[in-house]
């Protein structure tokens, strides 16, 4: 299949790889800051590479839109794919976090672009949720992706606007709770999810982990609400560990990238908890989680490269 025949099937889910790689780079950066490992030059290069990868994916998807707008429209009308569209704006927010210690101007520009784009996409998607006939069986953890974005905004946004950061944080936290209830109902009382979507269960870890990080960024402290978010994240991680056997049986899909960002976010939340409490246990846990995140990111990256080389990606489903 030549490139022109593959372009119509370029998946929107590719942006999830930017989230995974960006989250991984930020997690390494936080480990470097707390434990003084002297890795900043290497981490800066990693961030630049993630940035290049993001703009490659973005330009390719724009090209798909210009040449095959009907295929892009299918993504926007699809009950599952539509929830991956905001990974494009979330990626900008993650890059904004990464660039804070490199260039505040670049970070601010990325934050403005990411926040505005995500708000537009979230309002568009909510309209689809309300007025499209999406059946309950289409519900899966990828529906959290549009909700995670607003929760992510304050991590760099608190440096630029407290009010806007609280605005976005409120949206994400309030929407997360009913979404969690609906998802639990779907998972318990309806048909099992397709095997291709099982990796998205890892997304359950993202809202409490990111919610904790952003809340601490906004308030500057660990209060009871912060502890609730943090320890609910710990419980969610333990729950996901009980799914390991199921995860290991899943053949490779691009949905494997769903493992990466939530795991990186949970690692960062543990690093932050250790930094602010000084509890030694969380220092060791942070190290173990960073190692686990590194292994998972490497495996998923290699699997993706192999699939691309075999031309198993960008094909009609």
JSON list of N, CA, C and O in Angstrom, two decimals, residues 18-19 21-23 25-26 46-55 88-103 106-111 152 156 160:
[
{"chain": "A", "resi": 18, "resn": "UNK", "atom": "N", "xyz": [2.29, 10.89, 21.78]},
{"chain": "A", "resi": 18, "resn": "UNK", "atom": "CA", "xyz": [2.91, 12.14, 22.26]},
{"chain": "A", "resi": 18, "resn": "UNK", "atom": "C", "xyz": [2.62, 12.31, 23.75]},
{"chain": "A", "resi": 18, "resn": "UNK", "atom": "O", "xyz": [3.50, 12.71, 24.53]},
{"chain": "A", "resi": 19, "resn": "UNK", "atom": "N", "xyz": [1.40, 11.98, 24.16]},
{"chain": "A", "resi": 19, "resn": "UNK", "atom": "CA", "xyz": [1.07, 12.05, 25.58]},
{"chain": "A", "resi": 19, "resn": "UNK", "atom": "C", "xyz": [1.96, 11.12, 26.39]},
{"chain": "A", "resi": 19, "resn": "UNK", "atom": "O", "xyz": [2.46, 11.49, 27.46]},
{"chain": "A", "resi": 21, "resn": "UNK", "atom": "N", "xyz": [4.97, 9.75, 25.56]},
{"chain": "A", "resi": 21, "resn": "UNK", "atom": "CA", "xyz": [6.38, 10.16, 25.53]},
{"chain": "A", "resi": 21, "resn": "UNK", "atom": "C", "xyz": [6.59, 11.48, 26.28]},
{"chain": "A", "resi": 21, "resn": "UNK", "atom": "O", "xyz": [7.59, 11.64, 26.98]},
{"chain": "A", "resi": 22, "resn": "UNK", "atom": "N", "xyz": [5.63, 12.40, 26.15]},
{"chain": "A", "resi": 22, "resn": "UNK", "atom": "CA", "xyz": [5.73, 13.65, 26.88]},
{"chain": "A", "resi": 22, "resn": "UNK", "atom": "C", "xyz": [5.62, 13.46, 28.38]},
{"chain": "A", "resi": 22, "resn": "UNK", "atom": "O", "xyz": [6.40, 14.02, 29.16]},
{"chain": "A", "resi": 23, "resn": "UNK", "atom": "N", "xyz": [4.65, 12.63, 28.80]},
{"chain": "A", "resi": 23, "resn": "UNK", "atom": "CA", "xyz": [4.50, 12.34, 30.22]},
{"chain": "A", "resi": 23, "resn": "UNK", "atom": "C", "xyz": [5.73, 11.65, 30.78]},
{"chain": "A", "resi": 23, "resn": "UNK", "atom": "O", "xyz": [6.17, 11.96, 31.91]},
{"chain": "A", "resi": 25, "resn": "UNK", "atom": "N", "xyz": [8.83, 11.93, 29.68]},
{"chain": "A", "resi": 25, "resn": "UNK", "atom": "CA", "xyz": [9.91, 12.92, 29.76]},
{"chain": "A", "resi": 25, "resn": "UNK", "atom": "C", "xyz": [9.74, 13.82, 30.97]},
{"chain": "A", "resi": 25, "resn": "UNK", "atom": "O", "xyz": [10.71, 14.13, 31.69]},
{"chain": "A", "resi": 26, "resn": "UNK", "atom": "N", "xyz": [8.50, 14.23, 31.24]},
{"chain": "A", "resi": 26, "resn": "UNK", "atom": "CA", "xyz": [8.23, 15.08, 32.40]},
{"chain": "A", "resi": 26, "resn": "UNK", "atom": "C", "xyz": [8.49, 14.31, 33.69]},
{"chain": "A", "resi": 26, "resn": "UNK", "atom": "O", "xyz": [9.05, 14.86, 34.65]},
{"chain": "A", "resi": 46, "resn": "UNK", "atom": "N", "xyz": [15.33, 15.15, 24.78]},
{"chain": "A", "resi": 46, "resn": "UNK", "atom": "CA", "xyz": [14.15, 14.29, 24.69]},
{"chain": "A", "resi": 46, "resn": "UNK", "atom": "C", "xyz": [12.90, 15.11, 24.44]},
{"chain": "A", "resi": 46, "resn": "UNK", "atom": "O", "xyz": [12.04, 14.73, 23.63]},
{"chain": "A", "resi": 47, "resn": "UNK", "atom": "N", "xyz": [12.78, 16.23, 25.13]},
{"chain": "A", "resi": 47, "resn": "UNK", "atom": "CA", "xyz": [11.60, 17.09, 24.96]},
{"chain": "A", "resi": 47, "resn": "UNK", "atom": "C", "xyz": [11.55, 17.65, 23.54]},
{"chain": "A", "resi": 47, "resn": "UNK", "atom": "O", "xyz": [10.47, 17.72, 22.93]},
{"chain": "A", "resi": 48, "resn": "UNK", "atom": "N", "xyz": [12.69, 18.05, 23.00]},
{"chain": "A", "resi": 48, "resn": "UNK", "atom": "CA", "xyz": [12.72, 18.55, 21.62]},
{"chain": "A", "resi": 48, "resn": "UNK", "atom": "C", "xyz": [12.28, 17.47, 20.65]},
{"chain": "A", "resi": 48, "resn": "UNK", "atom": "O", "xyz": [11.55, 17.75, 19.68]},
{"chain": "A", "resi": 49, "resn": "UNK", "atom": "N", "xyz": [12.71, 16.24, 20.88]},
{"chain": "A", "resi": 49, "resn": "UNK", "atom": "CA", "xyz": [12.33, 15.13, 19.99]},
{"chain": "A", "resi": 49, "resn": "UNK", "atom": "C", "xyz": [10.82, 14.86, 20.07]},
{"chain": "A", "resi": 49, "resn": "UNK", "atom": "O", "xyz": [10.18, 14.60, 19.05]},
{"chain": "A", "resi": 50, "resn": "UNK", "atom": "N", "xyz": [10.27, 14.93, 21.29]},
{"chain": "A", "resi": 50, "resn": "UNK", "atom": "CA", "xyz": [8.82, 14.74, 21.45]},
{"chain": "A", "resi": 50, "resn": "UNK", "atom": "C", "xyz": [8.07, 15.86, 20.72]},
{"chain": "A", "resi": 50, "resn": "UNK", "atom": "O", "xyz": [7.03, 15.61, 20.09]},
{"chain": "A", "resi": 51, "resn": "UNK", "atom": "N", "xyz": [8.61, 17.08, 20.79]},
{"chain": "A", "resi": 51, "resn": "UNK", "atom": "CA", "xyz": [7.99, 18.21, 20.10]},
{"chain": "A", "resi": 51, "resn": "UNK", "atom": "C", "xyz": [7.97, 17.98, 18.60]},
{"chain": "A", "resi": 51, "resn": "UNK", "atom": "O", "xyz": [6.95, 18.22, 17.92]},
{"chain": "A", "resi": 52, "resn": "UNK", "atom": "N", "xyz": [9.10, 17.54, 18.06]},
{"chain": "A", "resi": 52, "resn": "UNK", "atom": "CA", "xyz": [9.18, 17.24, 16.62]},
{"chain": "A", "resi": 52, "resn": "UNK", "atom": "C", "xyz": [8.18, 16.16, 16.24]},
{"chain": "A", "resi": 52, "resn": "UNK", "atom": "O", "xyz": [7.49, 16.26, 15.22]},
{"chain": "A", "resi": 53, "resn": "UNK", "atom": "N", "xyz": [8.08, 15.12, 17.07]},
{"chain": "A", "resi": 53, "resn": "UNK", "atom": "CA", "xyz": [7.14, 14.03, 16.82]},
{"chain": "A", "resi": 53, "resn": "UNK", "atom": "C", "xyz": [5.70, 14.55, 16.81]},
{"chain": "A", "resi": 53, "resn": "UNK", "atom": "O", "xyz": [4.88, 14.16, 15.97]},
{"chain": "A", "resi": 54, "resn": "UNK", "atom": "N", "xyz": [5.39, 15.45, 17.76]},
{"chain": "A", "resi": 54, "resn": "UNK", "atom": "CA", "xyz": [4.04, 16.02, 17.81]},
{"chain": "A", "resi": 54, "resn": "UNK", "atom": "C", "xyz": [3.70, 16.75, 16.52]},
{"chain": "A", "resi": 54, "resn": "UNK", "atom": "O", "xyz": [2.63, 16.54, 15.93]},
{"chain": "A", "resi": 55, "resn": "UNK", "atom": "N", "xyz": [4.60, 17.61, 16.08]},
{"chain": "A", "resi": 55, "resn": "UNK", "atom": "CA", "xyz": [4.30, 18.41, 14.89]},
{"chain": "A", "resi": 55, "resn": "UNK", "atom": "C", "xyz": [4.31, 17.56, 13.62]},
{"chain": "A", "resi": 55, "resn": "UNK", "atom": "O", "xyz": [3.63, 17.90, 12.64]},
{"chain": "A", "resi": 88, "resn": "UNK", "atom": "N", "xyz": [-4.73, 15.77, 20.93]},
{"chain": "A", "resi": 88, "resn": "UNK", "atom": "CA", "xyz": [-3.93, 16.78, 20.23]},
{"chain": "A", "resi": 88, "resn": "UNK", "atom": "C", "xyz": [-3.73, 18.02, 21.10]},
{"chain": "A", "resi": 88, "resn": "UNK", "atom": "O", "xyz": [-2.63, 18.58, 21.16]},
{"chain": "A", "resi": 89, "resn": "UNK", "atom": "N", "xyz": [-4.77, 18.44, 21.81]},
{"chain": "A", "resi": 89, "resn": "UNK", "atom": "CA", "xyz": [-4.65, 19.61, 22.68]},
{"chain": "A", "resi": 89, "resn": "UNK", "atom": "C", "xyz": [-3.96, 19.26, 24.00]},
{"chain": "A", "resi": 89, "resn": "UNK", "atom": "O", "xyz": [-3.19, 20.06, 24.53]},
{"chain": "A", "resi": 90, "resn": "UNK", "atom": "N", "xyz": [-4.21, 18.06, 24.51]},
{"chain": "A", "resi": 90, "resn": "UNK", "atom": "CA", "xyz": [-3.54, 17.63, 25.73]},
{"chain": "A", "resi": 90, "resn": "UNK", "atom": "C", "xyz": [-2.03, 17.54, 25.51]},
{"chain": "A", "resi": 90, "resn": "UNK", "atom": "O", "xyz": [-1.23, 17.88, 26.39]},
{"chain": "A", "resi": 91, "resn": "UNK", "atom": "N", "xyz": [-1.63, 17.12, 24.32]},
{"chain": "A", "resi": 91, "resn": "UNK", "atom": "CA", "xyz": [-0.20, 17.05, 23.99]},
{"chain": "A", "resi": 91, "resn": "UNK", "atom": "C", "xyz": [0.44, 18.44, 24.07]},
{"chain": "A", "resi": 91, "resn": "UNK", "atom": "O", "xyz": [1.56, 18.59, 24.56]},
{"chain": "A", "resi": 92, "resn": "UNK", "atom": "N", "xyz": [-0.29, 19.46, 23.62]},
{"chain": "A", "resi": 92, "resn": "UNK", "atom": "CA", "xyz": [0.22, 20.84, 23.73]},
{"chain": "A", "resi": 92, "resn": "UNK", "atom": "C", "xyz": [0.38, 21.24, 25.19]},
{"chain": "A", "resi": 92, "resn": "UNK", "atom": "O", "xyz": [1.37, 21.90, 25.56]},
{"chain": "A", "resi": 93, "resn": "UNK", "atom": "N", "xyz": [-0.57, 20.86, 26.03]},
{"chain": "A", "resi": 93, "resn": "UNK", "atom": "CA", "xyz": [-0.48, 21.18, 27.45]},
{"chain": "A", "resi": 93, "resn": "UNK", "atom": "C", "xyz": [0.71, 20.48, 28.10]},
{"chain": "A", "resi": 93, "resn": "UNK", "atom": "O", "xyz": [1.40, 21.07, 28.95]},
{"chain": "A", "resi": 94, "resn": "UNK", "atom": "N", "xyz": [0.96, 19.24, 27.70]},
{"chain": "A", "resi": 94, "resn": "UNK", "atom": "CA", "xyz": [2.12, 18.52, 28.24]},
{"chain": "A", "resi": 94, "resn": "UNK", "atom": "C", "xyz": [3.43, 19.16, 27.78]},
{"chain": "A", "resi": 94, "resn": "UNK", "atom": "O", "xyz": [4.37, 19.29, 28.57]},
{"chain": "A", "resi": 95, "resn": "UNK", "atom": "N", "xyz": [3.48, 19.58, 26.54]},
{"chain": "A", "resi": 95, "resn": "UNK", "atom": "CA", "xyz": [4.67, 20.27, 26.05]},
{"chain": "A", "resi": 95, "resn": "UNK", "atom": "C", "xyz": [4.87, 21.59, 26.81]},
{"chain": "A", "resi": 95, "resn": "UNK", "atom": "O", "xyz": [6.00, 21.98, 27.12]},
{"chain": "A", "resi": 96, "resn": "UNK", "atom": "N", "xyz": [3.77, 22.25, 27.12]},
{"chain": "A", "resi": 96, "resn": "UNK", "atom": "CA", "xyz": [3.85, 23.49, 27.90]},
{"chain": "A", "resi": 96, "resn": "UNK", "atom": "C", "xyz": [4.49, 23.23, 29.27]},
{"chain": "A", "resi": 96, "resn": "UNK", "atom": "O", "xyz": [5.34, 24.00, 29.72]},
{"chain": "A", "resi": 97, "resn": "UNK", "atom": "N", "xyz": [4.10, 22.12, 29.91]},
{"chain": "A", "resi": 97, "resn": "UNK", "atom": "CA", "xyz": [4.71, 21.75, 31.20]},
{"chain": "A", "resi": 97, "resn": "UNK", "atom": "C", "xyz": [6.20, 21.48, 31.02]},
{"chain": "A", "resi": 97, "resn": "UNK", "atom": "O", "xyz": [7.03, 21.91, 31.81]},
{"chain": "A", "resi": 98, "resn": "UNK", "atom": "N", "xyz": [6.54, 20.76, 29.96]},
{"chain": "A", "resi": 98, "resn": "UNK", "atom": "CA", "xyz": [7.93, 20.42, 29.73]},
{"chain": "A", "resi": 98, "resn": "UNK", "atom": "C", "xyz": [8.83, 21.61, 29.49]},
{"chain": "A", "resi": 98, "resn": "UNK", "atom": "O", "xyz": [10.00, 21.62, 29.89]},
{"chain": "A", "resi": 99, "resn": "UNK", "atom": "N", "xyz": [8.27, 22.65, 28.85]},
{"chain": "A", "resi": 99, "resn": "UNK", "atom": "CA", "xyz": [9.09, 23.81, 28.47]},
{"chain": "A", "resi": 99, "resn": "UNK", "atom": "C", "xyz": [9.19, 24.87, 29.58]},
{"chain": "A", "resi": 99, "resn": "UNK", "atom": "O", "xyz": [9.87, 25.88, 29.38]},
{"chain": "A", "resi": 100, "resn": "UNK", "atom": "N", "xyz": [8.53, 24.65, 30.71]},
{"chain": "A", "resi": 100, "resn": "UNK", "atom": "CA", "xyz": [8.55, 25.65, 31.78]},
{"chain": "A", "resi": 100, "resn": "UNK", "atom": "C", "xyz": [9.98, 26.02, 32.18]},
{"chain": "A", "resi": 100, "resn": "UNK", "atom": "O", "xyz": [10.31, 27.19, 32.39]},
{"chain": "A", "resi": 101, "resn": "UNK", "atom": "N", "xyz": [10.84, 25.00, 32.31]},
{"chain": "A", "resi": 101, "resn": "UNK", "atom": "CA", "xyz": [12.22, 25.25, 32.76]},
{"chain": "A", "resi": 101, "resn": "UNK", "atom": "C", "xyz": [13.19, 25.52, 31.60]},
{"chain": "A", "resi": 101, "resn": "UNK", "atom": "O", "xyz": [14.39, 25.64, 31.82]},
{"chain": "A", "resi": 102, "resn": "UNK", "atom": "N", "xyz": [12.65, 25.61, 30.39]},
{"chain": "A", "resi": 102, "resn": "UNK", "atom": "CA", "xyz": [13.49, 25.92, 29.23]},
{"chain": "A", "resi": 102, "resn": "UNK", "atom": "C", "xyz": [13.19, 27.31, 28.70]},
{"chain": "A", "resi": 102, "resn": "UNK", "atom": "O", "xyz": [14.10, 28.12, 28.50]},
{"chain": "A", "resi": 103, "resn": "UNK", "atom": "N", "xyz": [11.92, 27.59, 28.47]},
{"chain": "A", "resi": 103, "resn": "UNK", "atom": "CA", "xyz": [11.50, 28.91, 27.96]},
{"chain": "A", "resi": 103, "resn": "UNK", "atom": "C", "xyz": [10.09, 29.19, 28.44]},
{"chain": "A", "resi": 103, "resn": "UNK", "atom": "O", "xyz": [9.14, 28.53, 28.00]},
{"chain": "A", "resi": 106, "resn": "UNK", "atom": "N", "xyz": [7.77, 30.17, 25.46]},
{"chain": "A", "resi": 106, "resn": "UNK", "atom": "CA", "xyz": [7.28, 29.02, 24.68]},
{"chain": "A", "resi": 106, "resn": "UNK", "atom": "C", "xyz": [6.23, 28.26, 25.47]},
{"chain": "A", "resi": 106, "resn": "UNK", "atom": "O", "xyz": [5.19, 27.85, 24.93]},
{"chain": "A", "resi": 107, "resn": "UNK", "atom": "N", "xyz": [6.48, 28.07, 26.76]},
{"chain": "A", "resi": 107, "resn": "UNK", "atom": "CA", "xyz": [5.54, 27.37, 27.62]},
{"chain": "A", "resi": 107, "resn": "UNK", "atom": "C", "xyz": [4.19, 28.08, 27.64]},
{"chain": "A", "resi": 107, "resn": "UNK", "atom": "O", "xyz": [3.14, 27.44, 27.53]},
{"chain": "A", "resi": 108, "resn": "UNK", "atom": "N", "xyz": [4.20, 29.40, 27.76]},
{"chain": "A", "resi": 108, "resn": "UNK", "atom": "CA", "xyz": [2.97, 30.19, 27.80]},
{"chain": "A", "resi": 108, "resn": "UNK", "atom": "C", "xyz": [2.22, 30.06, 26.48]},
{"chain": "A", "resi": 108, "resn": "UNK", "atom": "O", "xyz": [0.99, 29.88, 26.46]},
{"chain": "A", "resi": 109, "resn": "UNK", "atom": "N", "xyz": [2.93, 30.14, 25.37]},
{"chain": "A", "resi": 109, "resn": "UNK", "atom": "CA", "xyz": [2.30, 30.03, 24.05]},
{"chain": "A", "resi": 109, "resn": "UNK", "atom": "C", "xyz": [1.63, 28.67, 23.88]},
{"chain": "A", "resi": 109, "resn": "UNK", "atom": "O", "xyz": [0.49, 28.57, 23.41]},
{"chain": "A", "resi": 110, "resn": "UNK", "atom": "N", "xyz": [2.33, 27.62, 24.28]},
{"chain": "A", "resi": 110, "resn": "UNK", "atom": "CA", "xyz": [1.79, 26.27, 24.18]},
{"chain": "A", "resi": 110, "resn": "UNK", "atom": "C", "xyz": [0.58, 26.11, 25.10]},
{"chain": "A", "resi": 110, "resn": "UNK", "atom": "O", "xyz": [-0.41, 25.44, 24.75]},
{"chain": "A", "resi": 111, "resn": "UNK", "atom": "N", "xyz": [0.66, 26.71, 26.30]},
{"chain": "A", "resi": 111, "resn": "UNK", "atom": "CA", "xyz": [-0.44, 26.62, 27.26]},
{"chain": "A", "resi": 111, "resn": "UNK", "atom": "C", "xyz": [-1.69, 27.31, 26.72]},
{"chain": "A", "resi": 111, "resn": "UNK", "atom": "O", "xyz": [-2.81, 26.76, 26.80]},
{"chain": "A", "resi": 152, "resn": "UNK", "atom": "N", "xyz": [-5.50, 19.02, 33.63]},
{"chain": "A", "resi": 152, "resn": "UNK", "atom": "CA", "xyz": [-4.07, 19.19, 33.37]},
{"chain": "A", "resi": 152, "resn": "UNK", "atom": "C", "xyz": [-3.66, 20.65, 33.24]},
{"chain": "A", "resi": 152, "resn": "UNK", "atom": "O", "xyz": [-2.50, 21.00, 33.48]},
{"chain": "A", "resi": 156, "resn": "UNK", "atom": "N", "xyz": [0.89, 23.91, 34.42]},
{"chain": "A", "resi": 156, "resn": "UNK", "atom": "CA", "xyz": [1.70, 25.05, 33.97]},
{"chain": "A", "resi": 156, "resn": "UNK", "atom": "C", "xyz": [0.89, 26.34, 34.07]},
{"chain": "A", "resi": 156, "resn": "UNK", "atom": "O", "xyz": [1.45, 27.42, 34.28]},
{"chain": "A", "resi": 160, "resn": "UNK", "atom": "N", "xyz": [0.54, 31.29, 35.15]},
{"chain": "A", "resi": 160, "resn": "UNK", "atom": "CA", "xyz": [0.10, 32.37, 34.26]},
{"chain": "A", "resi": 160, "resn": "UNK", "atom": "C", "xyz": [-1.23, 32.97, 34.65]},
{"chain": "A", "resi": 160, "resn": "UNK", "atom": "O", "xyz": [-1.43, 34.18, 34.52]}
]
